[in-house]
Amino acid sequence: PGEIAELLNMPVNTVKSTLHRTLEELRGKLTRKLKEARYAIF
């Protein structure tokens, strides 16, 4: 996160919170897709 913050000229905590929020969103989407795929198989 430190290098990203430096490259984007942003505070490190802003980068960390953005990454955290984005990863949580991705996990949720992947979880839903996996559940949908399981139901589609059976």
mmCIF file of C-alpha atoms in Angstrom:
data_model
loop_
_atom_site.group_PDB
_atom_site.id
_atom_site.type_symbol
_atom_site.label_atom_id
_atom_site.label_comp_id
_atom_site.label_asym_id
_atom_site.label_seq_id
_atom_site.Cartn_x
_atom_site.Cartn_y
_atom_site.Cartn_z
ATOM 1 C CA PRO A 1 0.000 0.000 0.000
ATOM 2 C CA GLY A 2 2.863 2.385 0.671
ATOM 3 C CA GLU A 3 4.182 2.277 -2.874
ATOM 4 C CA ILE A 4 0.689 2.654 -4.317
ATOM 5 C CA ALA A 5 0.041 5.662 -2.087
ATOM 6 C CA GLU A 6 3.296 7.234 -3.168
ATOM 7 C CA LEU A 7 2.594 6.655 -6.870
ATOM 8 C CA LEU A 8 -0.935 8.040 -6.600
ATOM 9 C CA ASN A 9 0.086 10.832 -4.229
ATOM 10 C CA MET A 10 -2.512 9.685 -1.694
ATOM 11 C CA PRO A 11 -2.396 9.008 2.047
ATOM 12 C CA VAL A 12 -1.507 5.399 2.884
ATOM 13 C CA ASN A 13 -4.655 4.942 4.983
ATOM 14 C CA THR A 14 -6.824 6.011 2.045
ATOM 15 C CA VAL A 15 -5.196 3.355 -0.125
ATOM 16 C CA LYS A 16 -5.580 0.727 2.611
ATOM 17 C CA SER A 17 -9.257 1.470 3.157
ATOM 18 C CA THR A 18 -9.947 1.495 -0.588
ATOM 19 C CA LEU A 19 -8.152 -1.833 -1.044
ATOM 20 C CA HIS A 20 -10.010 -3.334 1.923
ATOM 21 C CA ARG A 21 -13.402 -2.196 0.644
ATOM 22 C CA THR A 22 -12.652 -3.414 -2.884
ATOM 23 C CA LEU A 23 -11.427 -6.822 -1.700
ATOM 24 C CA GLU A 24 -14.554 -7.263 0.441
ATOM 25 C CA GLU A 25 -16.716 -6.443 -2.582
ATOM 26 C CA LEU A 26 -14.775 -8.918 -4.741
ATOM 27 C CA ARG A 27 -15.099 -11.655 -2.094
ATOM 28 C CA GLY A 28 -18.847 -11.102 -1.967
ATOM 29 C CA LYS A 29 -19.202 -11.260 -5.737
ATOM 30 C CA LEU A 30 -17.068 -14.393 -5.998
ATOM 31 C CA THR A 31 -19.012 -16.069 -3.200
ATOM 32 C CA ARG A 32 -22.320 -15.334 -4.951
ATOM 33 C CA LYS A 33 -20.969 -16.616 -8.275
ATOM 34 C CA LEU A 34 -19.723 -19.832 -6.671
ATOM 35 C CA LYS A 35 -23.119 -20.403 -5.043
ATOM 36 C CA GLU A 36 -24.857 -19.790 -8.374
ATOM 37 C CA ALA A 37 -22.499 -22.220 -10.105
ATOM 38 C CA ARG A 38 -23.171 -24.909 -7.497
ATOM 39 C CA TYR A 39 -26.924 -24.556 -7.952
ATOM 40 C CA ALA A 40 -26.558 -24.666 -11.740
ATOM 41 C CA ILE A 41 -24.730 -27.993 -11.569
ATOM 42 C CA PHE A 42 -27.468 -29.789 -9.629
#
